PDB file of C-alpha atoms in Angstrom:
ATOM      1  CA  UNK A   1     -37.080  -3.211  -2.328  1.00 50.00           C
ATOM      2  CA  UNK A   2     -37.379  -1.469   0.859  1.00 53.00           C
ATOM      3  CA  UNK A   3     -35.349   2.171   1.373  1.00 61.00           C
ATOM      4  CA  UNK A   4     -33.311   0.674   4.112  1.00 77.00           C
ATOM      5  CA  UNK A   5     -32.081  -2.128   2.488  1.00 88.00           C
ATOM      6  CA  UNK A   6     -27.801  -1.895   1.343  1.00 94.00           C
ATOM      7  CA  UNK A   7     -27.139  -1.416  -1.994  1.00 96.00           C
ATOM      8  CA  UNK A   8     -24.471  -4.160  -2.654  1.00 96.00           C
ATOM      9  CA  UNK A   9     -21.882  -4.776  -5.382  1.00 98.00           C
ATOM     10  CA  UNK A  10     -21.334  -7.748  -7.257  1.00 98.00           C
ATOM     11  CA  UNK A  11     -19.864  -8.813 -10.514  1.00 98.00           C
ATOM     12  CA  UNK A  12     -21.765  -9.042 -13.948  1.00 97.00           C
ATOM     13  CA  UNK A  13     -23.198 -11.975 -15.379  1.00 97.00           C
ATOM     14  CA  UNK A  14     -25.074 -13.048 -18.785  1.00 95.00           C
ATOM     15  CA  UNK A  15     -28.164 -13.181 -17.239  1.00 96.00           C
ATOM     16  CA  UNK A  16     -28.168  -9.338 -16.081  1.00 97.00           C
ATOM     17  CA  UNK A  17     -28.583  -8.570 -19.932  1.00 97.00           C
ATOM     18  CA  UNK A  18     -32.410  -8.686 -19.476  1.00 97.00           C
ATOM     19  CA  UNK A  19     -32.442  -6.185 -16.947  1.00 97.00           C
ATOM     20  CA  UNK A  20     -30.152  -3.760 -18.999  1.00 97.00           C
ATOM     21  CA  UNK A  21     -32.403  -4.374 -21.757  1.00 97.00           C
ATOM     22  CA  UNK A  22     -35.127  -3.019 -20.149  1.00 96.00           C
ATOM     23  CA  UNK A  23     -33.108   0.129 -18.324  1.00 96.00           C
ATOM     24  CA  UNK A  24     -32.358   0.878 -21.854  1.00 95.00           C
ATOM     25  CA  UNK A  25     -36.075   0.282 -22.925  1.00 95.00           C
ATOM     26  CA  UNK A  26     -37.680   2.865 -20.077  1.00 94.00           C
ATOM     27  CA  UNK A  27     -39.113   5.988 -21.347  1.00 93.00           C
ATOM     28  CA  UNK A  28     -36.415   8.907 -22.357  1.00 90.00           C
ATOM     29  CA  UNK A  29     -33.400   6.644 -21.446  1.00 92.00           C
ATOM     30  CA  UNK A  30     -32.290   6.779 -24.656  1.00 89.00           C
ATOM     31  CA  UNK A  31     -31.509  10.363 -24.927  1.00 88.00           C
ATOM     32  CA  UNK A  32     -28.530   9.887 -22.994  1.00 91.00           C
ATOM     33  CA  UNK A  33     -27.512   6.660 -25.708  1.00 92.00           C
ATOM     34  CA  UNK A  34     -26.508   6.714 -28.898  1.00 91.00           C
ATOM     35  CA  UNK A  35     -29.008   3.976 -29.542  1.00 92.00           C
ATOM     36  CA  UNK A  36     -33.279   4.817 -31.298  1.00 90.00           C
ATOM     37  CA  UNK A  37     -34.282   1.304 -31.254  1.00 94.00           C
ATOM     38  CA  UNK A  38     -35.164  -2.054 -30.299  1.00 95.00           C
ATOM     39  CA  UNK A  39     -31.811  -3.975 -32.572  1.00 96.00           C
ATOM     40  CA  UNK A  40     -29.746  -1.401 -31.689  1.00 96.00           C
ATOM     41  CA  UNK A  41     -30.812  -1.488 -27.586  1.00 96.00           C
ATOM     42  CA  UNK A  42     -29.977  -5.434 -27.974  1.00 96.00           C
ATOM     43  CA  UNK A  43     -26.166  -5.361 -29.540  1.00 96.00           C
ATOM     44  CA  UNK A  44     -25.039  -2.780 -27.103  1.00 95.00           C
ATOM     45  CA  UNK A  45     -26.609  -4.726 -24.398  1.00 96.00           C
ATOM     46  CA  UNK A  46     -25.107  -7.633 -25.673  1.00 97.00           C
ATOM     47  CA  UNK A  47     -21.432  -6.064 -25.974  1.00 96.00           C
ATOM     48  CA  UNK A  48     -21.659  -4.271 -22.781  1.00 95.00           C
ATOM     49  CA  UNK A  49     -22.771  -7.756 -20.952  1.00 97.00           C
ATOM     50  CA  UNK A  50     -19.783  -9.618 -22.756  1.00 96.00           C
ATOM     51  CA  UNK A  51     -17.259  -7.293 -20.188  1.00 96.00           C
ATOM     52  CA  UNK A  52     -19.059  -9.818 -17.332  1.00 96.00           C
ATOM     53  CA  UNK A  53     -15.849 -12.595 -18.595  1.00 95.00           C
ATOM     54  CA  UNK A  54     -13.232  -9.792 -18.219  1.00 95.00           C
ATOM     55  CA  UNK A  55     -14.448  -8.709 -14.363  1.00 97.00           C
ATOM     56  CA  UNK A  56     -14.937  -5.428 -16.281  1.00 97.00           C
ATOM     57  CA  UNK A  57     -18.733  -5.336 -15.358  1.00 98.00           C
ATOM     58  CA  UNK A  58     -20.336  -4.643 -11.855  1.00 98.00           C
ATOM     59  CA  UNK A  59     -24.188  -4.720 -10.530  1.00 98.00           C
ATOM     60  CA  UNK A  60     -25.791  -3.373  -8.304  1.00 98.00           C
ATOM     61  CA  UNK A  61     -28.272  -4.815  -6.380  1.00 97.00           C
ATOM     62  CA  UNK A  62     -31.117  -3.603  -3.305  1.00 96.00           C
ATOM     63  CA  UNK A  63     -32.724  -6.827  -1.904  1.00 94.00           C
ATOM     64  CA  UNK A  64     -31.118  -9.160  -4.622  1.00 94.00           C
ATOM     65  CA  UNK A  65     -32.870  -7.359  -7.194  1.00 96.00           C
ATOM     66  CA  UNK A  66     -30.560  -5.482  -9.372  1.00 97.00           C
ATOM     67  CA  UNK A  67     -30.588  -1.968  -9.585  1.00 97.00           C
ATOM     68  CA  UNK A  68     -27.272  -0.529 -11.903  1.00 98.00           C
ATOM     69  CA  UNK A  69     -24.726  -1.601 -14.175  1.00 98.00           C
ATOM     70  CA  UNK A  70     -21.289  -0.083 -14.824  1.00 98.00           C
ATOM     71  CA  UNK A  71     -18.555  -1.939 -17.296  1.00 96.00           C
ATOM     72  CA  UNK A  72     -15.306  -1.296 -18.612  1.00 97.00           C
ATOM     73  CA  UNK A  73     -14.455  -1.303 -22.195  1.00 96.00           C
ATOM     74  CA  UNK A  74     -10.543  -3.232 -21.394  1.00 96.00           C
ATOM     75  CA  UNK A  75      -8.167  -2.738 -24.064  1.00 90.00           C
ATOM     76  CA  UNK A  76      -6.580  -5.065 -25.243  1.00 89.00           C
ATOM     77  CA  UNK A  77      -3.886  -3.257 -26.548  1.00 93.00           C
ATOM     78  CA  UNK A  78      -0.847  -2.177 -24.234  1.00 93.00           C
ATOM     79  CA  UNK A  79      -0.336   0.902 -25.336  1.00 94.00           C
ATOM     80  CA  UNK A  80      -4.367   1.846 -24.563  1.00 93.00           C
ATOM     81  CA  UNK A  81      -4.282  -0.465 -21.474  1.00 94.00           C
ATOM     82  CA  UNK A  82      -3.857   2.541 -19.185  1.00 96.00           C
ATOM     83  CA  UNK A  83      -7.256   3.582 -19.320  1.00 97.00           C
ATOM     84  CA  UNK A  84     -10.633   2.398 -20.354  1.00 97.00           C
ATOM     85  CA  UNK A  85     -13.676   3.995 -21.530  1.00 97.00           C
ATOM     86  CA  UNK A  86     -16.099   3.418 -18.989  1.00 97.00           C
ATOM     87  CA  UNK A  87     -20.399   3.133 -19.329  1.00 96.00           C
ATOM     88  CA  UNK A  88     -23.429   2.969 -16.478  1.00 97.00           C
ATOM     89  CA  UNK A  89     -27.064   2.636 -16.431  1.00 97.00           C
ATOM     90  CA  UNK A  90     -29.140   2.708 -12.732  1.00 97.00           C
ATOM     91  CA  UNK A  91     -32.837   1.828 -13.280  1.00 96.00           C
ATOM     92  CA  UNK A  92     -35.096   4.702 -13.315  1.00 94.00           C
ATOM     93  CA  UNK A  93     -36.695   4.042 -10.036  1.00 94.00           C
ATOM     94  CA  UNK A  94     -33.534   3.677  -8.290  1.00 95.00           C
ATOM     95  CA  UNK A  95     -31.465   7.154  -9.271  1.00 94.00           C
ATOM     96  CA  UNK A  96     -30.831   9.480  -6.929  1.00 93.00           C
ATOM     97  CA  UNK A  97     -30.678   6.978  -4.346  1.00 94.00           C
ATOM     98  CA  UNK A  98     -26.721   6.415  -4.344  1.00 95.00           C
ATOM     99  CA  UNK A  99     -26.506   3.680  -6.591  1.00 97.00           C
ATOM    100  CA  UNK A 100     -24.499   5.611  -9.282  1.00 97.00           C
ATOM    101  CA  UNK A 101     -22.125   6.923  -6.849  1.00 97.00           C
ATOM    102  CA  UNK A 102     -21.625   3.512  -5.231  1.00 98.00           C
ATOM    103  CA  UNK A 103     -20.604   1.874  -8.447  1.00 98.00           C
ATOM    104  CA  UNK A 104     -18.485   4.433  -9.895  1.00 98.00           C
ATOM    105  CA  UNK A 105     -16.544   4.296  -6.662  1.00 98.00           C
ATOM    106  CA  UNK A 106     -16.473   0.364  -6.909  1.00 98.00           C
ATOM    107  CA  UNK A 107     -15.454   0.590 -10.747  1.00 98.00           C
ATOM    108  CA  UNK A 108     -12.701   3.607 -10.077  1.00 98.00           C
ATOM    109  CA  UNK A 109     -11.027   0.879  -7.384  1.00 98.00           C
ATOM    110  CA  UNK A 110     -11.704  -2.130 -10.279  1.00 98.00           C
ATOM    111  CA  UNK A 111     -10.148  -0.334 -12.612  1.00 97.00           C
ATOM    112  CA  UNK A 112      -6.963   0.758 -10.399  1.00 97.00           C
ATOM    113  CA  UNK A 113      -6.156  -2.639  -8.488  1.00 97.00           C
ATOM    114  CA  UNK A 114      -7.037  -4.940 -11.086  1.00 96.00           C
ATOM    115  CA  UNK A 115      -6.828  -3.585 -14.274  1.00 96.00           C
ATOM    116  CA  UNK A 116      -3.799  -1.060 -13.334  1.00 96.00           C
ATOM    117  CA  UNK A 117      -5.415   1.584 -15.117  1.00 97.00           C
ATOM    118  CA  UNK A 118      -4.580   5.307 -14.696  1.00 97.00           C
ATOM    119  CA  UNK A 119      -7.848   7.240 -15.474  1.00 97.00           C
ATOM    120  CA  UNK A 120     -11.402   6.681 -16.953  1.00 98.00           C
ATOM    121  CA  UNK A 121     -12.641   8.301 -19.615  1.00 98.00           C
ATOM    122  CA  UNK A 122     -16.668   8.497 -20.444  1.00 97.00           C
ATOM    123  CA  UNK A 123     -18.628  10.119 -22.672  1.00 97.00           C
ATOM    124  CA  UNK A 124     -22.168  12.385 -21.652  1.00 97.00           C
ATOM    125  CA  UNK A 125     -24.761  14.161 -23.989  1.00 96.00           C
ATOM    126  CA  UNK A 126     -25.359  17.683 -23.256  1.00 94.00           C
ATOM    127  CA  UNK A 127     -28.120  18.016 -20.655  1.00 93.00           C
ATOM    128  CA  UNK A 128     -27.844  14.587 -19.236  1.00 94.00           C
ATOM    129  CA  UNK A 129     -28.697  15.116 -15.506  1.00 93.00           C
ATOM    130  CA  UNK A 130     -25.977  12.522 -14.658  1.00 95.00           C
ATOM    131  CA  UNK A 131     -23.014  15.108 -15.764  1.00 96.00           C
ATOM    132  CA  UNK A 132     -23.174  16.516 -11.560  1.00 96.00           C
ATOM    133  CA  UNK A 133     -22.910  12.869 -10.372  1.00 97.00           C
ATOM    134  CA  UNK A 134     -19.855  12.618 -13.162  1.00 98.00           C
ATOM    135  CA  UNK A 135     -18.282  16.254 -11.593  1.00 98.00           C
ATOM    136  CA  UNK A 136     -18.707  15.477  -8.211  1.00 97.00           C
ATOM    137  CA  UNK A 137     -17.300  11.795  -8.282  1.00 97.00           C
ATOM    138  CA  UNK A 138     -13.863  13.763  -9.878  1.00 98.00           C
ATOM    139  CA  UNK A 139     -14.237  13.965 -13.661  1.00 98.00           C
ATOM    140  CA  UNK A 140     -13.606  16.951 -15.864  1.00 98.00           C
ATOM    141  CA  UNK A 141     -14.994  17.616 -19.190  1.00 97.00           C
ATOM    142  CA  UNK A 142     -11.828  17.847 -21.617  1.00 97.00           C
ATOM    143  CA  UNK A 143     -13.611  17.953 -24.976  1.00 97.00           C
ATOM    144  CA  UNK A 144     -16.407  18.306 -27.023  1.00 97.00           C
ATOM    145  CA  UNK A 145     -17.950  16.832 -30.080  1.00 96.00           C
ATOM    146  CA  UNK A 146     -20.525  19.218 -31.392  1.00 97.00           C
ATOM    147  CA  UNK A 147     -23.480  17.904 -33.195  1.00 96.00           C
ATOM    148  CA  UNK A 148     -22.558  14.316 -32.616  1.00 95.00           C
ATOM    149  CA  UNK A 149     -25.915  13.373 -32.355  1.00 92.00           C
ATOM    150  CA  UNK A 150     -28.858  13.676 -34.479  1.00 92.00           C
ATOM    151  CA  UNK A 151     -32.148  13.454 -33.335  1.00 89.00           C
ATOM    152  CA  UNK A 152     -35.494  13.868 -35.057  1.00 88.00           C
ATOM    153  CA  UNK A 153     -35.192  17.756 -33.530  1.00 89.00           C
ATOM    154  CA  UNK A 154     -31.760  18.773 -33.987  1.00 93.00           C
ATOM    155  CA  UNK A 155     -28.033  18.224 -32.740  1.00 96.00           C
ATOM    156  CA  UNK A 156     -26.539  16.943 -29.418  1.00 95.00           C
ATOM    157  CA  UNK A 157     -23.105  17.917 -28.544  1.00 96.00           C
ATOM    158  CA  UNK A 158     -21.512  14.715 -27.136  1.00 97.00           C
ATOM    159  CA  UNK A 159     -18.868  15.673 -23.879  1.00 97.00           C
ATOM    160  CA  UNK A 160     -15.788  13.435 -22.908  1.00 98.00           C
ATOM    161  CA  UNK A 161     -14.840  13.382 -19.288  1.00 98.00           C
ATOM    162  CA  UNK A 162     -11.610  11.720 -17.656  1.00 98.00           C
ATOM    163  CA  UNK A 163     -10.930  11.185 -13.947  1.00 98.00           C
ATOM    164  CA  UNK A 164      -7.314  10.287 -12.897  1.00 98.00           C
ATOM    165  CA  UNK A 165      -7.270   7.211 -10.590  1.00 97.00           C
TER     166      UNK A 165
END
């Protein structure tokens, strides 16, 4: 992957499960998920990767390689179809390069023309570095869970965030 090379959008597909997998598996990802291990890293791949037959999952991708994923969690359920918890991952190497930005941008357009959604809700641990990409694409913190999760050191206070679309 060269620096000048786009980063383009595409939908999901079963076979990008591998390379969330291993996004998941890089060192200190998974202080930012509520996942500790190798089971655990698989079924949330797994049920973020089945979105891919709902066009609620996008890629992103510098010189065919891919780079970031960002899903949906649809509801079924009319009366919840109005908005959608949302989840990303960009590959260590890759952050800070505009690949979060581009596919919250692409999933905020997703989620408004196909899905006729009204906002986007996610969740953030305290101290995740990714809460200024969150703020500056439009979200606002509207609640707090303290102590939601428990690691072998102590408590992290869990944040929600919505965005109107």
């Amino acid at each position: 992957m060269s620096e000048n090379e786009p980063i383009l959008i595409r939908d999901g597909k079963r076979e990008d499960y591998e390379h969330l997998v291993s996004w998941l598996k890089e060192p200190g990802v998974l202080s930012w998920y509520p996942m500790c291990n190798d089971l655990e890293v698989e079924d949330a791949a797994k049920y973020w990767i089945s979105f891919a037959e709902k066009k609620a999952l996008l890629v992103a991708e510098v010189g065919g390689v891919p780079c970031g994923l960002i899903n949906l969690y649809v509801q079924e359920s009319k009366k919840l179809a109005h908005h959608a918890l949302m989840a990303i991952i960009v590959k260590s190497a890759m952050r800070g390069k505009g690949v979060g930005t581009l596919l919250i941008e692409q999933i905020k357009r997703r989620a408004k023309e196909t899905f006729h959604m009204e906002m986007l809700l996610l969740e953030v641990y305290d101290g995740n570095p990714a809460i200024r990409l969150y703020e500056r694409m439009g979200f606002k913190q509207y609640g707090s869970h303290r102590g939601f999760i428990k690691e072998e050191w102590g408590y992290v206070d869990k944040h929600l965030m919505q965005v109107d679309l």
